[in-house]
mmCIF file of C-alpha atoms in Angstrom:
data_model
loop_
_atom_site.group_PDB
_atom_site.id
_atom_site.type_symbol
_atom_site.label_atom_id
_atom_site.label_comp_id
_atom_site.label_asym_id
_atom_site.label_seq_id
_atom_site.Cartn_x
_atom_site.Cartn_y
_atom_site.Cartn_z
ATOM 1 C CA MET A 1 -21.737 -6.268 3.366
ATOM 2 C CA ARG A 2 -18.029 -5.497 3.312
ATOM 3 C CA PRO A 3 -16.721 -2.731 5.548
ATOM 4 C CA LEU A 4 -15.526 0.456 3.874
ATOM 5 C CA VAL A 5 -12.359 2.307 4.906
ATOM 6 C CA ILE A 6 -11.986 5.874 3.641
ATOM 7 C CA GLY A 7 -8.592 7.562 3.860
ATOM 8 C CA LEU A 8 -8.851 11.351 3.896
ATOM 9 C CA GLY A 9 -6.196 13.875 3.109
ATOM 10 C CA ASN A 10 -4.077 15.901 0.776
ATOM 11 C CA LEU A 11 -0.679 14.595 -0.347
ATOM 12 C CA ASP A 12 0.648 18.138 -0.802
ATOM 13 C CA ARG A 13 -0.034 19.233 2.788
ATOM 14 C CA GLY A 14 2.405 17.359 5.013
ATOM 15 C CA ASP A 15 0.704 15.502 7.844
ATOM 16 C CA ASP A 16 -2.696 15.912 6.180
ATOM 17 C CA ALA A 17 -1.694 12.954 3.962
ATOM 18 C CA VAL A 18 -1.758 10.532 6.903
ATOM 19 C CA GLY A 19 -5.258 9.182 6.169
ATOM 20 C CA LEU A 20 -4.259 8.411 2.588
ATOM 21 C CA LEU A 21 -1.104 6.658 3.765
ATOM 22 C CA VAL A 22 -3.062 4.382 6.097
ATOM 23 C CA ALA A 23 -5.669 3.584 3.437
ATOM 24 C CA ARG A 24 -2.947 2.682 0.947
ATOM 25 C CA GLY A 25 -1.451 0.276 3.469
ATOM 26 C CA LEU A 26 -4.634 -1.760 3.874
ATOM 27 C CA ASP A 27 -4.523 -4.993 1.919
ATOM 28 C CA LEU A 28 -7.401 -6.998 3.357
ATOM 29 C CA PRO A 29 -9.407 -8.989 0.795
ATOM 30 C CA ASP A 30 -12.845 -8.442 2.361
ATOM 31 C CA VAL A 31 -12.556 -4.697 2.935
ATOM 32 C CA ASP A 32 -13.335 -1.933 0.445
ATOM 33 C CA VAL A 33 -10.861 0.961 0.577
ATOM 34 C CA CYS A 34 -11.018 4.363 -1.077
ATOM 35 C CA GLU A 35 -9.430 7.786 -0.797
ATOM 36 C CA ALA A 36 -11.231 11.101 -0.538
ATOM 37 C CA SER A 37 -10.513 14.764 -0.014
ATOM 38 C CA GLY A 38 -12.936 15.056 2.880
ATOM 39 C CA GLU A 39 -15.598 17.167 1.199
ATOM 40 C CA PRO A 40 -18.855 16.428 3.084
ATOM 41 C CA THR A 41 -21.130 15.564 0.160
ATOM 42 C CA GLU A 42 -18.444 13.260 -1.256
ATOM 43 C CA LEU A 43 -18.201 11.419 2.064
ATOM 44 C CA VAL A 44 -21.958 11.096 2.473
ATOM 45 C CA SER A 45 -22.145 9.669 -1.044
ATOM 46 C CA LEU A 46 -19.354 7.174 -0.340
ATOM 47 C CA TRP A 47 -20.893 5.792 2.825
ATOM 48 C CA ASP A 48 -24.526 5.871 1.630
ATOM 49 C CA GLY A 49 -26.009 2.397 2.090
ATOM 50 C CA ARG A 50 -22.978 1.075 4.000
ATOM 51 C CA GLN A 51 -23.308 -0.633 7.372
ATOM 52 C CA ASP A 52 -19.732 -0.367 8.651
ATOM 53 C CA VAL A 53 -17.567 2.635 7.712
ATOM 54 C CA TRP A 54 -14.126 3.536 9.008
ATOM 55 C CA VAL A 55 -12.620 6.948 8.256
ATOM 56 C CA VAL A 56 -8.928 7.706 8.731
ATOM 57 C CA ASP A 57 -7.953 11.359 8.944
ATOM 58 C CA ALA A 58 -5.546 13.846 10.459
ATOM 59 C CA ALA A 59 -6.428 15.596 13.711
ATOM 60 C CA CYS A 60 -5.279 18.669 15.585
ATOM 61 C CA SER A 61 -6.359 18.450 19.228
ATOM 62 C CA GLY A 62 -3.179 19.580 20.939
ATOM 63 C CA ALA A 63 -2.068 16.015 21.707
ATOM 64 C CA PRO A 64 1.488 15.068 20.740
ATOM 65 C CA PRO A 65 1.998 14.538 16.996
ATOM 66 C CA GLY A 66 1.470 10.914 16.030
ATOM 67 C CA THR A 67 -1.098 10.255 18.768
ATOM 68 C CA VAL A 68 -3.806 7.928 17.454
ATOM 69 C CA HIS A 69 -7.400 8.663 18.461
ATOM 70 C CA HIS A 70 -10.130 5.997 18.099
ATOM 71 C CA LEU A 71 -13.507 7.716 17.910
ATOM 72 C CA GLY A 72 -17.181 7.066 17.285
ATOM 73 C CA THR A 73 -19.912 9.609 16.712
ATOM 74 C CA PRO A 74 -20.599 12.331 17.634
ATOM 75 C CA LEU A 75 -17.123 13.528 16.799
ATOM 76 C CA PRO A 76 -15.148 16.035 18.823
ATOM 77 C CA ALA A 77 -14.549 19.361 17.080
ATOM 78 C CA PHE A 78 -10.816 18.695 16.589
ATOM 79 C CA VAL A 79 -11.404 15.912 14.031
ATOM 80 C CA GLY A 80 -10.549 17.279 10.613
ATOM 81 C CA SER A 81 -9.888 20.731 12.041
ATOM 82 C CA GLY A 82 -6.147 20.499 11.466
ATOM 83 C CA SER A 83 -6.525 19.248 7.945
ATOM 84 C CA THR A 84 -6.816 21.230 4.776
ATOM 85 C CA HIS A 85 -10.364 20.177 3.871
ATOM 86 C CA GLY A 86 -12.668 23.174 3.421
ATOM 87 C CA LEU A 87 -15.243 21.650 5.739
ATOM 88 C CA GLY A 88 -14.381 18.878 8.120
ATOM 89 C CA LEU A 89 -15.400 15.324 8.747
ATOM 90 C CA SER A 90 -17.637 16.508 11.591
ATOM 91 C CA ASP A 91 -19.597 18.553 9.040
ATOM 92 C CA ALA A 92 -20.068 15.438 6.876
ATOM 93 C CA VAL A 93 -21.331 13.455 9.848
ATOM 94 C CA GLU A 94 -23.847 16.142 10.753
ATOM 95 C CA LEU A 95 -24.999 16.452 7.125
ATOM 96 C CA ALA A 96 -25.511 12.677 6.948
ATOM 97 C CA ARG A 97 -27.378 12.733 10.264
ATOM 98 C CA VAL A 98 -29.779 15.437 9.007
ATOM 99 C CA LEU A 99 -30.321 13.556 5.723
ATOM 100 C CA GLU A 100 -30.710 10.262 7.632
ATOM 101 C CA LEU A 101 -27.799 8.782 5.670
ATOM 102 C CA LEU A 102 -25.442 8.130 8.569
ATOM 103 C CA PRO A 103 -24.180 4.541 8.501
ATOM 104 C CA PRO A 104 -25.203 2.387 11.491
ATOM 105 C CA ARG A 105 -21.544 2.172 12.448
ATOM 106 C CA LEU A 106 -19.140 4.994 11.708
ATOM 107 C CA SER A 107 -15.722 4.818 13.348
ATOM 108 C CA VAL A 108 -12.905 7.309 13.007
ATOM 109 C CA VAL A 109 -9.194 6.763 13.381
ATOM 110 C CA ALA A 110 -7.595 10.196 13.688
ATOM 111 C CA ILE A 111 -3.832 10.668 13.810
ATOM 112 C CA GLU A 112 -2.559 13.830 15.426
ATOM 113 C CA GLY A 113 -0.677 15.993 12.933
ATOM 114 C CA ARG A 114 1.842 18.787 13.365
ATOM 115 C CA ASP A 115 2.774 20.277 9.980
ATOM 116 C CA PHE A 116 0.059 20.942 7.391
ATOM 117 C CA ALA A 117 2.017 23.442 5.281
ATOM 118 C CA LEU A 118 1.845 23.318 1.504
ATOM 119 C CA GLY A 119 4.745 21.236 0.197
ATOM 120 C CA ALA A 120 5.640 19.809 3.606
ATOM 121 C CA SER A 121 6.483 16.132 4.042
ATOM 122 C CA LEU A 122 4.862 13.770 6.492
ATOM 123 C CA THR A 123 6.647 14.229 9.820
ATOM 124 C CA PRO A 124 8.407 11.193 11.345
ATOM 125 C CA GLU A 125 6.174 11.056 14.430
ATOM 126 C CA VAL A 126 3.032 11.151 12.287
ATOM 127 C CA ARG A 127 4.442 8.425 10.025
ATOM 128 C CA ALA A 128 4.956 6.317 13.188
ATOM 129 C CA GLY A 129 1.374 7.086 14.245
ATOM 130 C CA ALA A 130 0.169 5.991 10.804
ATOM 131 C CA GLU A 131 1.952 2.657 11.190
ATOM 132 C CA GLN A 132 0.389 2.170 14.618
ATOM 133 C CA ALA A 133 -3.077 3.106 13.314
ATOM 134 C CA LEU A 134 -2.701 0.776 10.333
ATOM 135 C CA ALA A 135 -1.766 -2.199 12.517
ATOM 136 C CA TRP A 136 -4.653 -1.484 14.905
ATOM 137 C CA LEU A 137 -7.150 -1.068 12.061
ATOM 138 C CA LYS A 138 -6.040 -4.306 10.375
ATOM 139 C CA ASP A 139 -6.467 -6.178 13.655
ATOM 140 C CA ARG A 140 -9.950 -4.733 14.201
ATOM 141 C CA LEU A 141 -11.121 -5.466 10.670
ATOM 142 C CA LYS A 142 -9.771 -9.026 10.776
ATOM 143 C CA ALA A 143 -11.511 -9.627 14.107
ATOM 144 C CA GLU A 144 -14.846 -8.575 12.583
ATOM 145 C CA GLU A 145 -14.697 -11.011 9.678
#
């Protein structure tokens, strides 16, 4: 089964768009890519039945903006906490765990954001982090083929 990459975010909220930017940059023929807002039931539905899921999202841990975090589950509380999703990615993971719908492999690439204000643009350091995360993710997905 093909891996699935889900880019999370909101284009109108500055650095929260970083997951969408990375997802849009993926152009690998044997990888399914989609975009989502980050709502937990939507995510659980997207990864239901999948074996290998990668989620790309913004983070707010206090690390410098643009820092790329590579995470597995369980997720630290900062994942999704800086984004504008009502509930975070961690909530989706816990919902899937309770419903026994968690994929066997769920990996998260979280890029540290700085500015999540309505109407803000992606900050330069987060754009650089997105480029780094995209290159790393492409390398990982190619290596797994």
